[in-house]
Coordinates of C-alpha atoms in Angstrom, one line a residue:
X5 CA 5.9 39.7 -63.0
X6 CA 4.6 36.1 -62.8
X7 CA 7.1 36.0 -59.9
X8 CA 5.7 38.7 -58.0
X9 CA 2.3 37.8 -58.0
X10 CA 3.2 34.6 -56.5
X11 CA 5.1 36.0 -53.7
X12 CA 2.2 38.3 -53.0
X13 CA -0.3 36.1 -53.0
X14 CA 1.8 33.6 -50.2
X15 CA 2.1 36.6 -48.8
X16 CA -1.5 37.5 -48.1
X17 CA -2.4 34.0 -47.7
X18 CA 0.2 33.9 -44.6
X19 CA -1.1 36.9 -43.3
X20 CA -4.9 35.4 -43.3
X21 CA -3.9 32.2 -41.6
X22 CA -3.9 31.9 -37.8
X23 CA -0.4 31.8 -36.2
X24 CA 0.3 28.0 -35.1
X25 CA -0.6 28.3 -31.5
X26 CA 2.3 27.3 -28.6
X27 CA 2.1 24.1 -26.9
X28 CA 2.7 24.1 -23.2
X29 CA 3.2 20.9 -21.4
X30 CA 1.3 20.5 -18.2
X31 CA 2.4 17.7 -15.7
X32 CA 0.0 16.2 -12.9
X33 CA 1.0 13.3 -10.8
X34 CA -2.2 10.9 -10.8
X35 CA -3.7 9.1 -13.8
X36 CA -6.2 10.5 -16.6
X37 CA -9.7 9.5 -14.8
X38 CA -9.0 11.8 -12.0
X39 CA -10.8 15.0 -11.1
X40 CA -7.1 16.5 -11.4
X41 CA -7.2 15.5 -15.9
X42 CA -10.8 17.2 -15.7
X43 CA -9.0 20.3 -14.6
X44 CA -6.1 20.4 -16.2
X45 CA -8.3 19.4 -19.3
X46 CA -10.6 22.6 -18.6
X47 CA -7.8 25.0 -18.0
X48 CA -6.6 24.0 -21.5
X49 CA -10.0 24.4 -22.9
X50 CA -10.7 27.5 -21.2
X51 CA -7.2 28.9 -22.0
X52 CA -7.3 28.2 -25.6
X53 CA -11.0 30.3 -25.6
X54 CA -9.6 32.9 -23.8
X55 CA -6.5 33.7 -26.4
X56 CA -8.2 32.7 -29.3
X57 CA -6.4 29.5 -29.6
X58 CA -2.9 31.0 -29.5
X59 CA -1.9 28.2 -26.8
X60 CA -2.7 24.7 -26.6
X61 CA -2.3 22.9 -23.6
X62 CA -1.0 19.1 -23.7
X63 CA -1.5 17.8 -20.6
X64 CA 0.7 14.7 -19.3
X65 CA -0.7 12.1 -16.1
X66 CA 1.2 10.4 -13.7
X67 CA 4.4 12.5 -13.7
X68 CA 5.5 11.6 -17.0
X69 CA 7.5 14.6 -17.4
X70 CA 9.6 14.2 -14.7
X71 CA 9.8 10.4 -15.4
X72 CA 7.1 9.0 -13.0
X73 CA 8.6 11.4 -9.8
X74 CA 6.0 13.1 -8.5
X75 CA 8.2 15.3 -6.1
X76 CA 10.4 16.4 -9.4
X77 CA 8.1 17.7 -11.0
X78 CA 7.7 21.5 -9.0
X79 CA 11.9 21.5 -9.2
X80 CA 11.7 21.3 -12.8
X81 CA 8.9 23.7 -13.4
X82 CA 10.5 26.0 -10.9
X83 CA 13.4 25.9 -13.8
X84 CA 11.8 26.3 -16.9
X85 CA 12.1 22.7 -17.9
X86 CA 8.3 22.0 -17.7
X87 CA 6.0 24.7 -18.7
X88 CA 2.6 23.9 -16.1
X89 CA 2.0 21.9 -13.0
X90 CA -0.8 20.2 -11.3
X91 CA -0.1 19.2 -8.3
X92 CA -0.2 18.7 -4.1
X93 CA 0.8 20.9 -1.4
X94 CA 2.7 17.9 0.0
X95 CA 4.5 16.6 -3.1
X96 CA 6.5 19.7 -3.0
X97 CA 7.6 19.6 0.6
X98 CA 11.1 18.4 0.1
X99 CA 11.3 21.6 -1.9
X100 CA 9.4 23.9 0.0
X101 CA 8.6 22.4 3.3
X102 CA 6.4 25.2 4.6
X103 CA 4.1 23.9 1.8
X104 CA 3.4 21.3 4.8
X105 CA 1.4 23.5 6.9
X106 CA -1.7 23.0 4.9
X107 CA -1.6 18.8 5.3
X108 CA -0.8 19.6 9.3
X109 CA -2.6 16.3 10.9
X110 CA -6.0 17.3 12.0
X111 CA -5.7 20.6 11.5
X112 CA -8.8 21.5 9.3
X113 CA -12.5 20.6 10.8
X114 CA -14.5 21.2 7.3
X115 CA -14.1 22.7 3.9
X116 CA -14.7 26.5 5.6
X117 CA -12.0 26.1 7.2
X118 CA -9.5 25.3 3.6
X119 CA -11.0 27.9 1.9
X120 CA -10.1 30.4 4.6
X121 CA -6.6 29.6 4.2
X122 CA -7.0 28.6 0.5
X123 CA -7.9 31.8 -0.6
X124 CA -6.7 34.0 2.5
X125 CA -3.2 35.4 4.1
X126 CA -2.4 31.4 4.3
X127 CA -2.6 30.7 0.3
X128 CA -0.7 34.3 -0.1
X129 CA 1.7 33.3 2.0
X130 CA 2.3 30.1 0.3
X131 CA 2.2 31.5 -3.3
X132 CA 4.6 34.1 -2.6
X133 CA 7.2 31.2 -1.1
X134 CA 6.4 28.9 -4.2
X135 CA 7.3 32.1 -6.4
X136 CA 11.0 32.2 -4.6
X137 CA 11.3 28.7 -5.8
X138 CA 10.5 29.8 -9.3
X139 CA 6.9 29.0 -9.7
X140 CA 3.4 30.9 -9.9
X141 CA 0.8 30.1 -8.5
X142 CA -2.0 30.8 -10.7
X143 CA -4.9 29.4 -8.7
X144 CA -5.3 26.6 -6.1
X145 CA -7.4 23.1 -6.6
X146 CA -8.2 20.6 -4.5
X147 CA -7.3 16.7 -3.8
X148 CA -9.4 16.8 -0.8
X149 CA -9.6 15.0 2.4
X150 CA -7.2 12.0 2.7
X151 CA -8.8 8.4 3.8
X152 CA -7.4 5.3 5.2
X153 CA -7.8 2.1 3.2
X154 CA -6.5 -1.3 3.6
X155 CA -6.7 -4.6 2.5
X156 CA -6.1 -6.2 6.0
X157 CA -9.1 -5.3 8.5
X158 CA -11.1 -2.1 10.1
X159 CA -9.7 0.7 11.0
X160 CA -11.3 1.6 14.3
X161 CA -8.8 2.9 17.1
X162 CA -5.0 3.4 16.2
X163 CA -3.8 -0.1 17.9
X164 CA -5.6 -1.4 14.4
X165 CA -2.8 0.8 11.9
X166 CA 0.1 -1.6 14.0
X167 CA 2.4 -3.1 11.3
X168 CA 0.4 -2.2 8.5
X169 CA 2.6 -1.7 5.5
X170 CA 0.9 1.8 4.3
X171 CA 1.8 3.8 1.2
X172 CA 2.7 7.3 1.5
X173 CA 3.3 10.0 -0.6
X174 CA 5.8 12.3 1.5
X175 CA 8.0 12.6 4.3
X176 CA 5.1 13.9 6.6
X177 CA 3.1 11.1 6.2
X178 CA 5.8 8.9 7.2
X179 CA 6.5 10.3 10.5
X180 CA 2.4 10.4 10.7
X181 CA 2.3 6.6 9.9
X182 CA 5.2 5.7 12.4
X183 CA 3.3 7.4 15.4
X184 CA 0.5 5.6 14.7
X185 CA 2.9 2.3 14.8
X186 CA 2.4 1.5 10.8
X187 CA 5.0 0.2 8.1
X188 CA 5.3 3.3 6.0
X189 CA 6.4 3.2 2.5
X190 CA 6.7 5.9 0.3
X191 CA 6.5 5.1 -3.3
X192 CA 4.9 6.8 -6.5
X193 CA 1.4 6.7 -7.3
X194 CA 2.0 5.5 -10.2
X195 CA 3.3 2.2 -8.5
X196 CA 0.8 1.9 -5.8
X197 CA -1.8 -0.1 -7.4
X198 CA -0.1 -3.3 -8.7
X199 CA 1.6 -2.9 -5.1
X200 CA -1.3 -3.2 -3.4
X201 CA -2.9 -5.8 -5.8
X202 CA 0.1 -7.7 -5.3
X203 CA 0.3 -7.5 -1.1
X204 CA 3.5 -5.4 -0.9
X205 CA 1.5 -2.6 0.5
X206 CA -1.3 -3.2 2.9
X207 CA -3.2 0.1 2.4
X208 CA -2.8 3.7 1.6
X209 CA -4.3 7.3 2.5
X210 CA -6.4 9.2 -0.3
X211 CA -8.9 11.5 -1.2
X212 CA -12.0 9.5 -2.0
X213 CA -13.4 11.8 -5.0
X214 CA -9.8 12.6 -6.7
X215 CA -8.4 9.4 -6.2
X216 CA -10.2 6.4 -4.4
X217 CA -12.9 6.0 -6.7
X218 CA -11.6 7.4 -10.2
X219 CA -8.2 5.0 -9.8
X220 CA -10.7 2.2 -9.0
X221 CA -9.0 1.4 -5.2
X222 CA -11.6 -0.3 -4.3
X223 CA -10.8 -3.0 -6.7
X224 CA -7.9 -3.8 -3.9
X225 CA -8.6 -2.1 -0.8
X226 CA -11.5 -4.0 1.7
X227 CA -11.7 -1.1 4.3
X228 CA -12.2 1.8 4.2
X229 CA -12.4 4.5 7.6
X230 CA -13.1 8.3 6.6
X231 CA -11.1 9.8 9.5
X232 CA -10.2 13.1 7.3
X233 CA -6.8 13.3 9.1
X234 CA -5.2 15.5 7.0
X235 CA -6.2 17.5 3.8
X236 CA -4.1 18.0 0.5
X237 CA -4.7 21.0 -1.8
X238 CA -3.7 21.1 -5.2
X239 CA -1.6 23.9 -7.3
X240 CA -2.1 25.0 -10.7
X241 CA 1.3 26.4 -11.2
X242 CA 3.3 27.7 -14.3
X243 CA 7.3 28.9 -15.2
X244 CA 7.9 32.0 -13.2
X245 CA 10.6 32.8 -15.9
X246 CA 7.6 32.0 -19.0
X247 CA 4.9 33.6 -16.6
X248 CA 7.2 37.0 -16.6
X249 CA 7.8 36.8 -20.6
X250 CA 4.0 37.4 -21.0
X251 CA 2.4 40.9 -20.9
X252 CA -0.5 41.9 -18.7
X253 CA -3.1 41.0 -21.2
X254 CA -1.7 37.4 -21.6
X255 CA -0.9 37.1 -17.7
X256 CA -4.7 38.0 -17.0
X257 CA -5.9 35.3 -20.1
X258 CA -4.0 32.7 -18.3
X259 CA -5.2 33.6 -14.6
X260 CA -8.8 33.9 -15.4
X261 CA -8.7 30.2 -17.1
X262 CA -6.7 29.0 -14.3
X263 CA -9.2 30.3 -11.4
X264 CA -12.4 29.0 -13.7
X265 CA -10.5 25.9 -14.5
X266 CA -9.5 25.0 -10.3
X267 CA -13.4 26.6 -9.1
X268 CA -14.6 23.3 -11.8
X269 CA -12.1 20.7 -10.4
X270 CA -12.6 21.7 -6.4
X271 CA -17.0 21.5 -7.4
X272 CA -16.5 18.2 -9.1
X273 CA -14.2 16.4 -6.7
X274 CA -16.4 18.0 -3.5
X275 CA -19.4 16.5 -5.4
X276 CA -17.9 12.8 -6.3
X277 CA -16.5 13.4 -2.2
X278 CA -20.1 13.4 -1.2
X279 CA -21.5 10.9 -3.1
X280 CA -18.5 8.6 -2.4
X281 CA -19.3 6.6 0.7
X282 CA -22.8 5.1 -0.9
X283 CA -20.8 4.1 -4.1
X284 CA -17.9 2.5 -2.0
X285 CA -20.7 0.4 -0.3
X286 CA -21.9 -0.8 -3.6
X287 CA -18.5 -2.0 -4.6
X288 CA -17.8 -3.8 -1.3
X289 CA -16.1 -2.0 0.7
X290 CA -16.9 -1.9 4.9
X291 CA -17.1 1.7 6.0
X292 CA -15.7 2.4 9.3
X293 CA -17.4 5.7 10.7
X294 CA -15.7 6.8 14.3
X295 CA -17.9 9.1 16.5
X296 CA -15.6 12.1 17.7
X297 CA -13.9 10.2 20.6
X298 CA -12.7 7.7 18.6
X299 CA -11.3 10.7 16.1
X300 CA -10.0 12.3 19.0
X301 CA -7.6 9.2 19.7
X302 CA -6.2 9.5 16.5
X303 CA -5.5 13.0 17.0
X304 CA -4.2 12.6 20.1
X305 CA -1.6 9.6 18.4
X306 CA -0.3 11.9 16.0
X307 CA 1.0 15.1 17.4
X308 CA 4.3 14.3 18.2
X309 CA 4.5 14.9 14.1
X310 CA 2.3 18.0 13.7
X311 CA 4.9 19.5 16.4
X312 CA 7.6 18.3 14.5
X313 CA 6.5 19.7 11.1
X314 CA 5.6 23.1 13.0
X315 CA 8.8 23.2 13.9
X316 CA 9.8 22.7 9.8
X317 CA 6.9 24.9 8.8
X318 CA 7.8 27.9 11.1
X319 CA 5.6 29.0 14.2
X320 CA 4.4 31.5 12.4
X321 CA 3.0 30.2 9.2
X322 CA 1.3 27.3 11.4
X323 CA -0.4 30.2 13.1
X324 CA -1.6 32.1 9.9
X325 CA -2.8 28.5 9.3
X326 CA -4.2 27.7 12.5
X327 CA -5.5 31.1 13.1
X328 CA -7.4 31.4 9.8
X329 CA -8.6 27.6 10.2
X330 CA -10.0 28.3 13.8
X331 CA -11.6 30.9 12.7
X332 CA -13.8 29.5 10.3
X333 CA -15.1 27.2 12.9

């Protein structure tokens, strides 16, 4: 008797605690004072509200996941071995290289015109290619315009990127740097900042509200010219194969968080975007502002490459891009 009464009460007492909730490990490719933790942060926050703390998001910077490789990480998510990503349009080029077409040099004149393919036929377009790679797209985020900043002098006309040794974080912006007769070298975030502390990079190209000022490259960058050559959105992705193991109810918990969770991360990097120059100032850095001539150089210098990644993109995803960007003009 004594027996059973034990047994029921573990019983009951089981029954009135919470089940443990499931960790899902989300990878991102920057460090944890970016605008890109904020928002994974708040996804797991907002997830966790949403299903009543039946999941809890752990949330892993600077591509730990996939061992500091920021291009692995969509590959691995696309197979099951990482639950969540964070991360670029760009950095999953060598997997999908249509992905590309938003970071087209010059292509976008103003935030209209990303959210018109962000949220449009463009972003559809892309979320159904990322899903034949294995991945959903729950909701896009942004990383923003990308800057040029070096350690060496302004950056005025493109004679002044010759032989600058420039970071880059993809193929694209490889061909981009060699058109405008720069050194490019790709190399991992995570290694970019000793590098350029240490003179083995001259510069690099980067949003100045996701990653200029919260990664502190101002500490070892002089110049700065906001020439907006090429924009970089960010994915909040999951698991196709976990994504399909949930039912409706689930799948409509996680995509609400997810489009509440990017909205926050795209307002707060816009708003550190725009307050950005005046703080860069106060640190020491010059500011190089071009009129539209001078922009138009630089345009000019680089479209040998936005041919050649039209050609890798398709001619007809660069004109649902294209299209859709013109349009909001």
């Amino acid at each position: 008797m004594y027996t059973k009464l034990v047994l029921a009460a573990t019983t009951a007492l089981a029954l009135a605690l919470p089940a443990a909730a499931e960790t899902l490990r989300l990878s991102h490719n920057v460090g944890d004072t970016t605008t890109w933790q904020q928002g994974a942060e708040k996804f797991g926050e907002l997830l966790a509200a949403e299903t009543g703390g039946a999941y809890d998001v752990r949330v892993f910077p600077n591509a730990q996941l996939a061992g500091g490789d920021q291009m692995k990480q969509a590959e691995m998510t696309g197979r099951g071995a990482i639950d969540l990503v964070l991360t670029s349009a760009i950095n999953v080029t060598p997997l999908a290289p249509e992905m590309a077409a938003f970071s087209l040099p010059y292509l976008y004149a103003d935030y209209a015109a990303v959210d018109r393919t962000t949220q449009g036929a463009a972003g559809d377009k892309m979320e159904e290619i990322m899903a034949g790679h294995g991945i959903k797209v729950l909701a896009w985020g942004e990383n923003g315009f990308r800057e040029v900043t070096n350690s060496k002098r302004p950056i005025k006309t493109p004679a002044d990127m010759a032989g600058l040794k420039m970071r880059v974080a993809g193929p694209m912006y490889i061909d981009v740097m060699t058109d405008l007769g720069a050194n490019p070298q790709q190399m991992q975030w995570s290694e970019t900042f000793p590098a350029l502390q240490q003179g083995v990079v001259d510069g690099q190209e980067n949003p100045i509200g996701a990653v200029i000022i919260p990664q502190r490259v101002y500490e070892v960058q002089k110049y700065i010219t906001p020439w907006h050559y090429s924009y970089d959105p960010l994915f909040l992705g999951i698991a196709q194969t976990r994504w399909d193991e949930m039912d409706e109810a689930t799948q409509a918990q996680f995509q609400k968080a997810a489009d509440e969770a990017m909205a926050y991360q795209i307002e707060i990097s816009r708003k550190a975007t725009d307050e950005g120059i005046a703080y860069l100032k106060e640190q020491g850095m010059e500011v190089t502002e071009l009129t539209p001539e001078e922009l138009q150089a630089f345009k000019d210098a680089t479209k040998p490459s936005f041919d050649k990644w039209s050609e890798k993109v398709g001619a007809d995803i660069v004109k649902l891009f294209t299209d859709e960007a013109n349009a909001a003009n």
